[in-house]
Amino acid sequence: MQQKKEEVYKGFIKSSGAGPKNLRLSYLYGKRVLKMLNTVEDLISKGFFDEVASPAARAVGEERPLTPTVVGQETVLEKAWNHLMDDETKIMGLYGMGGVGKTTLLTQINNKLVDLCDTHDGVEIVIWVVVSGDIQIHKIQHRIGNKIGYKGVEWKKKKENQKALEIFNFLSKKRFVLLLDDIWRKVDLTEIGIPNPTSQNGCKIVFTTRSLGVCTSMGVHEPMEVQCLTTTDAWDLFKKKVGQNTLERHPDIPKIARKVAGACRGLPLALNVIGETMSCKKTTQEWYHAVDVLKTYAADFSDVKEKILPILKYSYDNLEGDNVKSCFLYCSLFPEDALIDKERIIDFWICEGFIDGYESKERAVNQGYEILGTLVCASLLQEGGKYDNKSYVRMHDVVREMALWIASDLEKHKGSYIVRAGVGLNEVPKVQNWQLVTRMSLVNNKIKEIHESHKCPKLTTLLLQNNRCLVSISGEFFRSMPRLVVLDLSWNVNLKVLPEQISELVSLRYLDLSESNIVSLPVGLQKLKRLMHLNLESMLCLEGFSGISNLSSLKTLKLLNFIMWPTMSLLEELERLEHLEVLTVEITSSSVLKQLLCSHRLVRCLQKLSIKYIEEESVRVLTLPSIQDLREVFIGGCGIREIMIERNTMLISPCLPHLSKVLIAGCNGLKDLTWLLFAPNLTHLSVWNSSQLEEIISLENAATVDTVPFRKLEYLHLWDLPELVSIYWSPLPFPYLNLINVQNDCQKLRKLPLDSQSCIAGEELVIEYGDEEWKEKVEWGDEATRLRFLPSCKLVLYDV
């Protein structure tokens, strides 16, 4: 047999051409033929007599076609490749939203691996399998079998467990890389027959998915996110798709084209499709029209509806449960690229009935956060704010267009969702058929007056917040909205009157009037017996407020920064609200504060407490009871000298288990804030303008408390504290600390509670300061600490 193989090999070399020019190529081809013959011999010796394709002929893998206009993936490709080549990496996950370029990235990895197949240290087999949709083991086995040479009738007849065994036996003797594209659920590799990749066998598995949850289920807890392109890379890609010839047709086209590219928000799928569509548009009028269509309703843009939205819709289709899908679609009511407050959107969902909030508000809120997590994991929402990532989410603009397209029942009922947020409207838009409208968002516009009266029998949500020119709403407007459950009129700073006809909104559950200048609340407000959520925060012009106890279904009442500061009689009314679960309130009277803190019922509801301008001797020592649900505390302009926590020895849990934000300002009698030891989940601490404060945590006062503070602290702001000497007496781990901000007069603070092991678990700590002299005088614990944190110091000056 060996002699026969050598004869075939020599014959191949001879027949391929005698010239030296072909010698190297002939040698390589001959080697590959010899390898094929060796594999055939091996199969024959093992008794594989079915119809097969030579495994070696295909086992090296196949280079896959790649679009010639790949832009902006150089960095992520290098990062992914280096991670894959690390001996410690066995399975690598690439995740990101639909159309972001995951398959393109995986294709580039495939082609680099194929290039390595002929090298001494390279992989022997590269297998590419497109999974998509429902995972069917036999189909995946069939595709892998084709790649490694198992075909024919006999192979097809084998059961899944038999195929798994044969795939396993074959791949166990090879150094392989398995590339799984577009998986939507956990893939059971053992059931398919894939050997476990280890450092010893050098095998690897790489997969792409839209779901972060799939990554963790596959055992990848630090997957690599494929993100949208930067503005520069997006423009480069768009230019290539449009073509220089089109862009140079008119001097104004490049400027307009940048707006069109900007509407794609860096999503390669949208840039490619829209760029190709615009490549034949030669006039400025056509380009301006494209901008208008993309701003108003992108589904009307050529090819968007056929080539972009259906691809993104797969993520929506894979959501489990109609309530989760409804919650997702509801997010499209917010303006483009808007930060969506998590608590706010969850309250909307509860009042709309997507989440059952009748039994327990806490349980409903927890379910809301679970849904938000599901949508983030599915790459349908993104974690939001730059400095407060946990409190906000945002929706990519192209995903938002997909949501609006679905909400209109794929354009079968195009008028059901009316969303004209942030488009500069001066009046309520014309609607073809008001009776079809279920939800309307006119947020962030310039509407001045609303006088229309329309029959809206299906309307459940009306968002009118932040129309800062709005001065009046006619009573007729509210007359024909019998199913309206959510009404948001917040941040309408010129709105001073609310019509009595609001009482006719008999189904209303959510009403937000915060940050408006309404002078008086209509008496009819008391008739809203189904109202569950009422927000009156920062209503600085309100002159009267009574009868709130008539709102018998009220569960959430927000009164922070409320000009009509709570009185004893108001507290008595609040105590009669038997369903009240959430209360935010501002207190400016020592007697009212005492009554509030003595009311076990109201204390149980407190989530945010603001104490201001109390100078009486009777509250020189403020004793806070154990408040289980308290989230935020603000104490400002008070003569308080000491804050204590009333400790109940029967309680095993901390006294303030949910307190996350504390702001102390203008409290010139305070010496320390040792009470913060009882807030283990504190994330934000700001202390300003308190001239006598010497320590944050006092060694003497903390002697009886055995706990390490600030384990979850993320932001620490210290301003104008001339006597502050110490934050804590020894170094702290600070696993989540992102920022220390020291401004104005804090010259006595020489030591920070840091050592070289602090902040090693979280993001890189930034230390902002406002005085170069302060930085120069900081005393670091040792040289390792100085070298670790001195580069993190950054001069930042604030206008105060």
PDB file of C-alpha atoms in Angstrom, residues 194-456:
ATOM      1  CA  ILE A 194     -18.360  17.073  20.562  1.00  0.00           C
ATOM      2  CA  PRO A 195     -15.373  16.191  22.796  1.00  0.00           C
ATOM      3  CA  ASN A 196     -14.743  18.535  25.684  1.00  0.00           C
ATOM      4  CA  PRO A 197     -12.075  21.094  24.649  1.00  0.00           C
ATOM      5  CA  THR A 198      -9.092  21.143  27.022  1.00  0.00           C
ATOM      6  CA  SER A 199      -5.637  22.678  27.207  1.00  0.00           C
ATOM      7  CA  GLN A 200      -4.200  19.222  26.474  1.00  0.00           C
ATOM      8  CA  ASN A 201      -6.086  18.523  23.241  1.00  0.00           C
ATOM      9  CA  GLY A 202      -5.879  22.140  22.035  1.00  0.00           C
ATOM     10  CA  CYS A 203      -9.449  22.128  20.746  1.00  0.00           C
ATOM     11  CA  LYS A 204     -11.676  25.230  20.789  1.00  0.00           C
ATOM     12  CA  ILE A 205     -15.319  26.172  20.402  1.00  0.00           C
ATOM     13  CA  VAL A 206     -16.516  29.626  19.309  1.00  0.00           C
ATOM     14  CA  PHE A 207     -20.139  30.685  19.025  1.00  0.00           C
ATOM     15  CA  THR A 208     -22.145  33.803  18.213  1.00  0.00           C
ATOM     16  CA  THR A 209     -25.440  34.760  19.816  1.00  0.00           C
ATOM     17  CA  ARG A 210     -27.645  37.754  20.473  1.00  0.00           C
ATOM     18  CA  SER A 211     -28.226  36.628  24.051  1.00  0.00           C
ATOM     19  CA  LEU A 212     -25.937  37.221  26.988  1.00  0.00           C
ATOM     20  CA  GLY A 213     -27.928  34.553  28.815  1.00  0.00           C
ATOM     21  CA  VAL A 214     -26.936  31.962  26.192  1.00  0.00           C
ATOM     22  CA  CYS A 215     -23.281  32.805  26.853  1.00  0.00           C
ATOM     23  CA  THR A 216     -23.572  32.034  30.549  1.00  0.00           C
ATOM     24  CA  SER A 217     -25.573  28.854  29.872  1.00  0.00           C
ATOM     25  CA  MET A 218     -22.698  27.707  27.629  1.00  0.00           C
ATOM     26  CA  GLY A 219     -20.253  28.273  30.493  1.00  0.00           C
ATOM     27  CA  VAL A 220     -18.822  31.540  29.126  1.00  0.00           C
ATOM     28  CA  HIS A 221     -19.055  34.093  31.921  1.00  0.00           C
ATOM     29  CA  GLU A 222     -16.891  36.757  30.280  1.00  0.00           C
ATOM     30  CA  PRO A 223     -18.095  36.823  26.672  1.00  0.00           C
ATOM     31  CA  MET A 224     -16.927  39.380  24.155  1.00  0.00           C
ATOM     32  CA  GLU A 225     -19.512  41.957  23.137  1.00  0.00           C
ATOM     33  CA  VAL A 226     -19.557  43.010  19.495  1.00  0.00           C
ATOM     34  CA  GLN A 227     -20.622  46.636  19.583  1.00  0.00           C
ATOM     35  CA  CYS A 228     -21.863  49.112  17.010  1.00  0.00           C
ATOM     36  CA  LEU A 229     -19.294  51.071  15.039  1.00  0.00           C
ATOM     37  CA  THR A 230     -17.914  54.397  16.183  1.00  0.00           C
ATOM     38  CA  THR A 231     -19.105  57.513  14.383  1.00  0.00           C
ATOM     39  CA  THR A 232     -15.899  57.618  12.324  1.00  0.00           C
ATOM     40  CA  ASP A 233     -15.985  53.950  11.303  1.00  0.00           C
ATOM     41  CA  ALA A 234     -19.712  54.137  10.569  1.00  0.00           C
ATOM     42  CA  TRP A 235     -19.143  57.051   8.203  1.00  0.00           C
ATOM     43  CA  ASP A 236     -16.270  55.203   6.507  1.00  0.00           C
ATOM     44  CA  LEU A 237     -18.466  52.157   5.919  1.00  0.00           C
ATOM     45  CA  PHE A 238     -21.374  54.269   4.699  1.00  0.00           C
ATOM     46  CA  LYS A 239     -19.119  56.151   2.257  1.00  0.00           C
ATOM     47  CA  LYS A 240     -17.881  52.888   0.780  1.00  0.00           C
ATOM     48  CA  LYS A 241     -21.404  51.586   0.276  1.00  0.00           C
ATOM     49  CA  VAL A 242     -22.686  54.827  -1.267  1.00  0.00           C
ATOM     50  CA  GLY A 243     -19.644  55.343  -3.464  1.00  0.00           C
ATOM     51  CA  GLN A 244     -17.528  58.402  -4.106  1.00  0.00           C
ATOM     52  CA  ASN A 245     -19.232  59.069  -7.422  1.00  0.00           C
ATOM     53  CA  THR A 246     -22.606  59.674  -5.735  1.00  0.00           C
ATOM     54  CA  LEU A 247     -21.146  61.693  -2.866  1.00  0.00           C
ATOM     55  CA  GLU A 248     -19.413  64.056  -5.297  1.00  0.00           C
ATOM     56  CA  ARG A 249     -22.529  64.725  -7.394  1.00  0.00           C
ATOM     57  CA  HIS A 250     -23.362  67.803  -5.322  1.00  0.00           C
ATOM     58  CA  PRO A 251     -21.331  69.654  -2.660  1.00  0.00           C
ATOM     59  CA  ASP A 252     -24.232  69.378  -0.166  1.00  0.00           C
ATOM     60  CA  ILE A 253     -24.670  65.608  -0.439  1.00  0.00           C
ATOM     61  CA  PRO A 254     -21.789  64.617   1.917  1.00  0.00           C
ATOM     62  CA  LYS A 255     -23.249  66.786   4.680  1.00  0.00           C
ATOM     63  CA  ILE A 256     -26.733  65.308   4.256  1.00  0.00           C
ATOM     64  CA  ALA A 257     -25.235  61.822   3.915  1.00  0.00           C
ATOM     65  CA  ARG A 258     -23.683  62.168   7.361  1.00  0.00           C
ATOM     66  CA  LYS A 259     -27.178  62.691   8.771  1.00  0.00           C
ATOM     67  CA  VAL A 260     -28.417  59.567   7.014  1.00  0.00           C
ATOM     68  CA  ALA A 261     -25.446  57.592   8.311  1.00  0.00           C
ATOM     69  CA  GLY A 262     -26.051  59.009  11.786  1.00  0.00           C
ATOM     70  CA  ALA A 263     -29.596  57.638  11.759  1.00  0.00           C
ATOM     71  CA  CYS A 264     -28.103  54.136  11.544  1.00  0.00           C
ATOM     72  CA  ARG A 265     -26.401  54.645  14.939  1.00  0.00           C
ATOM     73  CA  GLY A 266     -23.363  52.588  13.959  1.00  0.00           C
ATOM     74  CA  LEU A 267     -25.301  49.398  13.130  1.00  0.00           C
ATOM     75  CA  PRO A 268     -23.436  47.750  10.207  1.00  0.00           C
ATOM     76  CA  LEU A 269     -26.558  46.030   8.863  1.00  0.00           C
ATOM     77  CA  ALA A 270     -28.368  49.368   8.554  1.00  0.00           C
ATOM     78  CA  LEU A 271     -25.305  51.148   7.163  1.00  0.00           C
ATOM     79  CA  ASN A 272     -24.863  48.494   4.478  1.00  0.00           C
ATOM     80  CA  VAL A 273     -28.508  48.290   3.413  1.00  0.00           C
ATOM     81  CA  ILE A 274     -29.252  52.016   3.502  1.00  0.00           C
ATOM     82  CA  GLY A 275     -25.870  52.854   1.971  1.00  0.00           C
ATOM     83  CA  GLU A 276     -26.553  50.553  -0.984  1.00  0.00           C
ATOM     84  CA  THR A 277     -30.027  52.057  -1.415  1.00  0.00           C
ATOM     85  CA  MET A 278     -28.644  55.603  -1.437  1.00  0.00           C
ATOM     86  CA  SER A 279     -25.818  54.794  -3.851  1.00  0.00           C
ATOM     87  CA  CYS A 280     -28.068  55.637  -6.806  1.00  0.00           C
ATOM     88  CA  LYS A 281     -29.520  58.850  -5.307  1.00  0.00           C
ATOM     89  CA  LYS A 282     -27.889  61.695  -7.189  1.00  0.00           C
ATOM     90  CA  THR A 283     -29.890  64.766  -6.069  1.00  0.00           C
ATOM     91  CA  THR A 284     -30.037  66.648  -2.775  1.00  0.00           C
ATOM     92  CA  GLN A 285     -33.820  66.366  -2.815  1.00  0.00           C
ATOM     93  CA  GLU A 286     -33.608  62.577  -2.662  1.00  0.00           C
ATOM     94  CA  TRP A 287     -31.142  62.772   0.235  1.00  0.00           C
ATOM     95  CA  TYR A 288     -33.267  65.247   2.186  1.00  0.00           C
ATOM     96  CA  HIS A 289     -36.254  62.987   1.656  1.00  0.00           C
ATOM     97  CA  ALA A 290     -34.268  60.068   3.088  1.00  0.00           C
ATOM     98  CA  VAL A 291     -33.493  62.084   6.227  1.00  0.00           C
ATOM     99  CA  ASP A 292     -37.188  62.959   6.668  1.00  0.00           C
ATOM    100  CA  VAL A 293     -38.352  59.349   6.248  1.00  0.00           C
ATOM    101  CA  LEU A 294     -35.736  57.981   8.637  1.00  0.00           C
ATOM    102  CA  LYS A 295     -36.708  60.549  11.251  1.00  0.00           C
ATOM    103  CA  THR A 296     -40.452  60.002  11.045  1.00  0.00           C
ATOM    104  CA  TYR A 297     -41.028  56.315  10.265  1.00  0.00           C
ATOM    105  CA  ALA A 298     -37.997  54.378   9.032  1.00  0.00           C
ATOM    106  CA  ALA A 299     -40.083  51.374   7.941  1.00  0.00           C
ATOM    107  CA  ASP A 300     -41.221  53.490   4.984  1.00  0.00           C
ATOM    108  CA  PHE A 301     -37.614  53.706   3.777  1.00  0.00           C
ATOM    109  CA  SER A 302     -36.819  51.481   0.819  1.00  0.00           C
ATOM    110  CA  ASP A 303     -35.341  48.096   1.858  1.00  0.00           C
ATOM    111  CA  VAL A 304     -35.534  48.813   5.600  1.00  0.00           C
ATOM    112  CA  LYS A 305     -38.799  46.892   5.892  1.00  0.00           C
ATOM    113  CA  GLU A 306     -37.534  43.975   3.792  1.00  0.00           C
ATOM    114  CA  LYS A 307     -33.859  43.654   4.698  1.00  0.00           C
ATOM    115  CA  ILE A 308     -33.318  45.124   8.189  1.00  0.00           C
ATOM    116  CA  LEU A 309     -36.400  44.918  10.385  1.00  0.00           C
ATOM    117  CA  PRO A 310     -37.190  41.214   9.768  1.00  0.00           C
ATOM    118  CA  ILE A 311     -33.646  40.260  10.788  1.00  0.00           C
ATOM    119  CA  LEU A 312     -33.914  42.208  14.030  1.00  0.00           C
ATOM    120  CA  LYS A 313     -37.396  40.787  14.642  1.00  0.00           C
ATOM    121  CA  TYR A 314     -35.921  37.337  15.321  1.00  0.00           C
ATOM    122  CA  SER A 315     -34.790  38.633  18.725  1.00  0.00           C
ATOM    123  CA  TYR A 316     -38.342  39.748  19.491  1.00  0.00           C
ATOM    124  CA  ASP A 317     -39.811  36.451  18.307  1.00  0.00           C
ATOM    125  CA  ASN A 318     -37.553  34.554  20.708  1.00  0.00           C
ATOM    126  CA  LEU A 319     -38.813  36.399  23.771  1.00  0.00           C
ATOM    127  CA  GLU A 320     -40.831  34.110  26.024  1.00  0.00           C
ATOM    128  CA  GLY A 321     -44.244  35.367  27.076  1.00  0.00           C
ATOM    129  CA  ASP A 322     -46.588  37.981  25.654  1.00  0.00           C
ATOM    130  CA  ASN A 323     -46.060  40.210  28.688  1.00  0.00           C
ATOM    131  CA  VAL A 324     -42.303  40.422  28.009  1.00  0.00           C
ATOM    132  CA  LYS A 325     -42.995  41.274  24.371  1.00  0.00           C
ATOM    133  CA  SER A 326     -45.490  43.961  25.408  1.00  0.00           C
ATOM    134  CA  CYS A 327     -42.966  45.454  27.825  1.00  0.00           C
ATOM    135  CA  PHE A 328     -40.380  45.620  25.056  1.00  0.00           C
ATOM    136  CA  LEU A 329     -42.711  47.318  22.577  1.00  0.00           C
ATOM    137  CA  TYR A 330     -43.695  49.843  25.241  1.00  0.00           C
ATOM    138  CA  CYS A 331     -40.071  51.059  25.426  1.00  0.00           C
ATOM    139  CA  SER A 332     -40.407  52.423  21.877  1.00  0.00           C
ATOM    140  CA  LEU A 333     -42.623  55.236  23.236  1.00  0.00           C
ATOM    141  CA  PHE A 334     -39.542  57.054  24.490  1.00  0.00           C
ATOM    142  CA  PRO A 335     -37.527  59.401  22.240  1.00  0.00           C
ATOM    143  CA  GLU A 336     -34.598  58.239  20.138  1.00  0.00           C
ATOM    144  CA  ASP A 337     -31.487  57.434  22.172  1.00  0.00           C
ATOM    145  CA  ALA A 338     -33.283  58.466  25.376  1.00  0.00           C
ATOM    146  CA  LEU A 339     -32.254  57.226  28.788  1.00  0.00           C
ATOM    147  CA  ILE A 340     -35.185  55.256  30.175  1.00  0.00           C
ATOM    148  CA  ASP A 341     -35.451  55.274  33.954  1.00  0.00           C
ATOM    149  CA  LYS A 342     -35.911  51.667  35.072  1.00  0.00           C
ATOM    150  CA  GLU A 343     -38.249  52.436  37.959  1.00  0.00           C
ATOM    151  CA  ARG A 344     -40.382  54.697  35.785  1.00  0.00           C
ATOM    152  CA  ILE A 345     -40.827  52.197  32.974  1.00  0.00           C
ATOM    153  CA  ILE A 346     -41.621  49.434  35.477  1.00  0.00           C
ATOM    154  CA  ASP A 347     -44.343  51.625  37.012  1.00  0.00           C
ATOM    155  CA  PHE A 348     -45.784  52.134  33.525  1.00  0.00           C
ATOM    156  CA  TRP A 349     -45.772  48.379  32.922  1.00  0.00           C
ATOM    157  CA  ILE A 350     -47.517  47.720  36.231  1.00  0.00           C
ATOM    158  CA  CYS A 351     -50.246  50.275  35.542  1.00  0.00           C
ATOM    159  CA  GLU A 352     -50.713  48.978  31.997  1.00  0.00           C
ATOM    160  CA  GLY A 353     -51.265  45.509  33.421  1.00  0.00           C
ATOM    161  CA  PHE A 354     -48.235  43.833  31.822  1.00  0.00           C
ATOM    162  CA  ILE A 355     -47.128  43.024  35.382  1.00  0.00           C
ATOM    163  CA  ASP A 356     -49.524  42.174  38.185  1.00  0.00           C
ATOM    164  CA  GLY A 357     -49.055  44.898  40.798  1.00  0.00           C
ATOM    165  CA  TYR A 358     -52.180  44.407  42.858  1.00  0.00           C
ATOM    166  CA  GLU A 359     -50.861  41.990  45.459  1.00  0.00           C
ATOM    167  CA  SER A 360     -47.352  43.279  46.158  1.00  0.00           C
ATOM    168  CA  LYS A 361     -45.539  46.306  44.711  1.00  0.00           C
ATOM    169  CA  GLU A 362     -42.168  44.850  45.689  1.00  0.00           C
ATOM    170  CA  ARG A 363     -42.865  41.586  43.873  1.00  0.00           C
ATOM    171  CA  ALA A 364     -44.079  43.493  40.807  1.00  0.00           C
ATOM    172  CA  VAL A 365     -40.972  45.689  40.763  1.00  0.00           C
ATOM    173  CA  ASN A 366     -38.723  42.638  41.060  1.00  0.00           C
ATOM    174  CA  GLN A 367     -40.512  41.073  38.109  1.00  0.00           C
ATOM    175  CA  GLY A 368     -40.018  44.311  36.180  1.00  0.00           C
ATOM    176  CA  TYR A 369     -36.281  44.198  36.792  1.00  0.00           C
ATOM    177  CA  GLU A 370     -36.227  40.579  35.661  1.00  0.00           C
ATOM    178  CA  ILE A 371     -37.932  41.580  32.390  1.00  0.00           C
ATOM    179  CA  LEU A 372     -35.452  44.416  31.887  1.00  0.00           C
ATOM    180  CA  GLY A 373     -32.617  41.948  32.448  1.00  0.00           C
ATOM    181  CA  THR A 374     -34.140  39.602  29.887  1.00  0.00           C
ATOM    182  CA  LEU A 375     -34.357  42.402  27.304  1.00  0.00           C
ATOM    183  CA  VAL A 376     -30.768  43.485  27.974  1.00  0.00           C
ATOM    184  CA  CYS A 377     -29.555  39.883  27.705  1.00  0.00           C
ATOM    185  CA  ALA A 378     -31.392  39.592  24.376  1.00  0.00           C
ATOM    186  CA  SER A 379     -29.565  42.716  23.114  1.00  0.00           C
ATOM    187  CA  LEU A 380     -32.905  44.479  22.651  1.00  0.00           C
ATOM    188  CA  LEU A 381     -32.050  47.045  25.335  1.00  0.00           C
ATOM    189  CA  GLN A 382     -28.695  48.385  26.465  1.00  0.00           C
ATOM    190  CA  GLU A 383     -27.572  49.370  29.925  1.00  0.00           C
ATOM    191  CA  GLY A 384     -27.769  53.153  30.042  1.00  0.00           C
ATOM    192  CA  GLY A 385     -26.252  56.107  31.898  1.00  0.00           C
ATOM    193  CA  LYS A 386     -22.563  56.860  31.831  1.00  0.00           C
ATOM    194  CA  TYR A 387     -22.272  57.451  35.572  1.00  0.00           C
ATOM    195  CA  ASP A 388     -25.309  55.497  36.799  1.00  0.00           C
ATOM    196  CA  ASN A 389     -25.472  52.466  34.584  1.00  0.00           C
ATOM    197  CA  LYS A 390     -27.782  50.553  36.913  1.00  0.00           C
ATOM    198  CA  SER A 391     -30.688  52.997  36.921  1.00  0.00           C
ATOM    199  CA  TYR A 392     -31.261  53.424  33.186  1.00  0.00           C
ATOM    200  CA  VAL A 393     -31.583  51.519  29.935  1.00  0.00           C
ATOM    201  CA  ARG A 394     -31.683  52.746  26.375  1.00  0.00           C
ATOM    202  CA  MET A 395     -32.989  51.338  23.086  1.00  0.00           C
ATOM    203  CA  HIS A 396     -30.918  51.458  19.918  1.00  0.00           C
ATOM    204  CA  ASP A 397     -32.660  53.630  17.334  1.00  0.00           C
ATOM    205  CA  VAL A 398     -32.878  50.876  14.721  1.00  0.00           C
ATOM    206  CA  VAL A 399     -34.256  48.443  17.313  1.00  0.00           C
ATOM    207  CA  ARG A 400     -36.777  51.144  18.236  1.00  0.00           C
ATOM    208  CA  GLU A 401     -37.901  51.362  14.615  1.00  0.00           C
ATOM    209  CA  MET A 402     -38.325  47.598  14.609  1.00  0.00           C
ATOM    210  CA  ALA A 403     -40.426  47.821  17.784  1.00  0.00           C
ATOM    211  CA  LEU A 404     -42.668  50.505  16.282  1.00  0.00           C
ATOM    212  CA  TRP A 405     -43.053  48.409  13.135  1.00  0.00           C
ATOM    213  CA  ILE A 406     -44.140  45.395  15.197  1.00  0.00           C
ATOM    214  CA  ALA A 407     -46.398  47.564  17.401  1.00  0.00           C
ATOM    215  CA  SER A 408     -48.280  48.644  14.295  1.00  0.00           C
ATOM    216  CA  ASP A 409     -48.924  44.942  13.612  1.00  0.00           C
ATOM    217  CA  LEU A 410     -46.354  44.996  10.821  1.00  0.00           C
ATOM    218  CA  GLU A 411     -48.172  48.027   9.377  1.00  0.00           C
ATOM    219  CA  LYS A 412     -51.579  46.359   9.325  1.00  0.00           C
ATOM    220  CA  HIS A 413     -52.673  48.809  12.016  1.00  0.00           C
ATOM    221  CA  LYS A 414     -50.214  51.607  11.442  1.00  0.00           C
ATOM    222  CA  GLY A 415     -52.155  54.109  13.550  1.00  0.00           C
ATOM    223  CA  SER A 416     -52.271  52.145  16.800  1.00  0.00           C
ATOM    224  CA  TYR A 417     -48.966  53.490  18.139  1.00  0.00           C
ATOM    225  CA  ILE A 418     -48.571  57.238  17.579  1.00  0.00           C
ATOM    226  CA  VAL A 419     -44.991  58.102  18.509  1.00  0.00           C
ATOM    227  CA  ARG A 420     -43.807  61.607  17.636  1.00  0.00           C
ATOM    228  CA  ALA A 421     -41.322  62.125  20.435  1.00  0.00           C
ATOM    229  CA  GLY A 422     -38.669  64.821  20.168  1.00  0.00           C
ATOM    230  CA  VAL A 423     -39.560  65.963  16.651  1.00  0.00           C
ATOM    231  CA  GLY A 424     -40.337  69.618  17.395  1.00  0.00           C
ATOM    232  CA  LEU A 425     -44.148  69.523  17.136  1.00  0.00           C
ATOM    233  CA  ASN A 426     -46.022  72.760  17.855  1.00  0.00           C
ATOM    234  CA  GLU A 427     -49.426  71.066  18.020  1.00  0.00           C
ATOM    235  CA  VAL A 428     -50.998  67.668  18.466  1.00  0.00           C
ATOM    236  CA  PRO A 429     -50.441  65.752  15.209  1.00  0.00           C
ATOM    237  CA  LYS A 430     -53.253  64.904  12.847  1.00  0.00           C
ATOM    238  CA  VAL A 431     -54.353  61.285  13.214  1.00  0.00           C
ATOM    239  CA  GLN A 432     -56.307  59.491  10.527  1.00  0.00           C
ATOM    240  CA  ASN A 433     -58.376  57.400  12.931  1.00  0.00           C
ATOM    241  CA  TRP A 434     -58.243  58.229  16.650  1.00  0.00           C
ATOM    242  CA  GLN A 435     -60.369  55.211  17.485  1.00  0.00           C
ATOM    243  CA  LEU A 436     -57.482  52.893  16.590  1.00  0.00           C
ATOM    244  CA  VAL A 437     -54.894  54.605  18.801  1.00  0.00           C
ATOM    245  CA  THR A 438     -53.795  52.539  21.800  1.00  0.00           C
ATOM    246  CA  ARG A 439     -50.714  54.477  22.894  1.00  0.00           C
ATOM    247  CA  MET A 440     -49.477  57.973  22.096  1.00  0.00           C
ATOM    248  CA  SER A 441     -46.139  59.585  22.889  1.00  0.00           C
ATOM    249  CA  LEU A 442     -45.635  63.300  22.239  1.00  0.00           C
ATOM    250  CA  VAL A 443     -42.663  63.657  24.593  1.00  0.00           C
ATOM    251  CA  ASN A 444     -40.070  66.447  24.224  1.00  0.00           C
ATOM    252  CA  ASN A 445     -41.930  68.723  21.824  1.00  0.00           C
ATOM    253  CA  LYS A 446     -43.012  72.363  21.712  1.00  0.00           C
ATOM    254  CA  ILE A 447     -46.774  71.949  21.842  1.00  0.00           C
ATOM    255  CA  LYS A 448     -48.374  75.124  23.250  1.00  0.00           C
ATOM    256  CA  GLU A 449     -52.061  74.344  23.568  1.00  0.00           C
ATOM    257  CA  ILE A 450     -54.273  71.283  23.420  1.00  0.00           C
ATOM    258  CA  HIS A 451     -57.891  72.066  22.566  1.00  0.00           C
ATOM    259  CA  GLU A 452     -58.926  69.116  20.435  1.00  0.00           C
ATOM    260  CA  SER A 453     -61.510  66.610  21.532  1.00  0.00           C
ATOM    261  CA  HIS A 454     -61.246  63.139  20.016  1.00  0.00           C
ATOM    262  CA  LYS A 455     -62.902  59.838  20.767  1.00  0.00           C
ATOM    263  CA  CYS A 456     -60.125  57.514  21.878  1.00  0.00           C
TER     264      CYS A 456
END
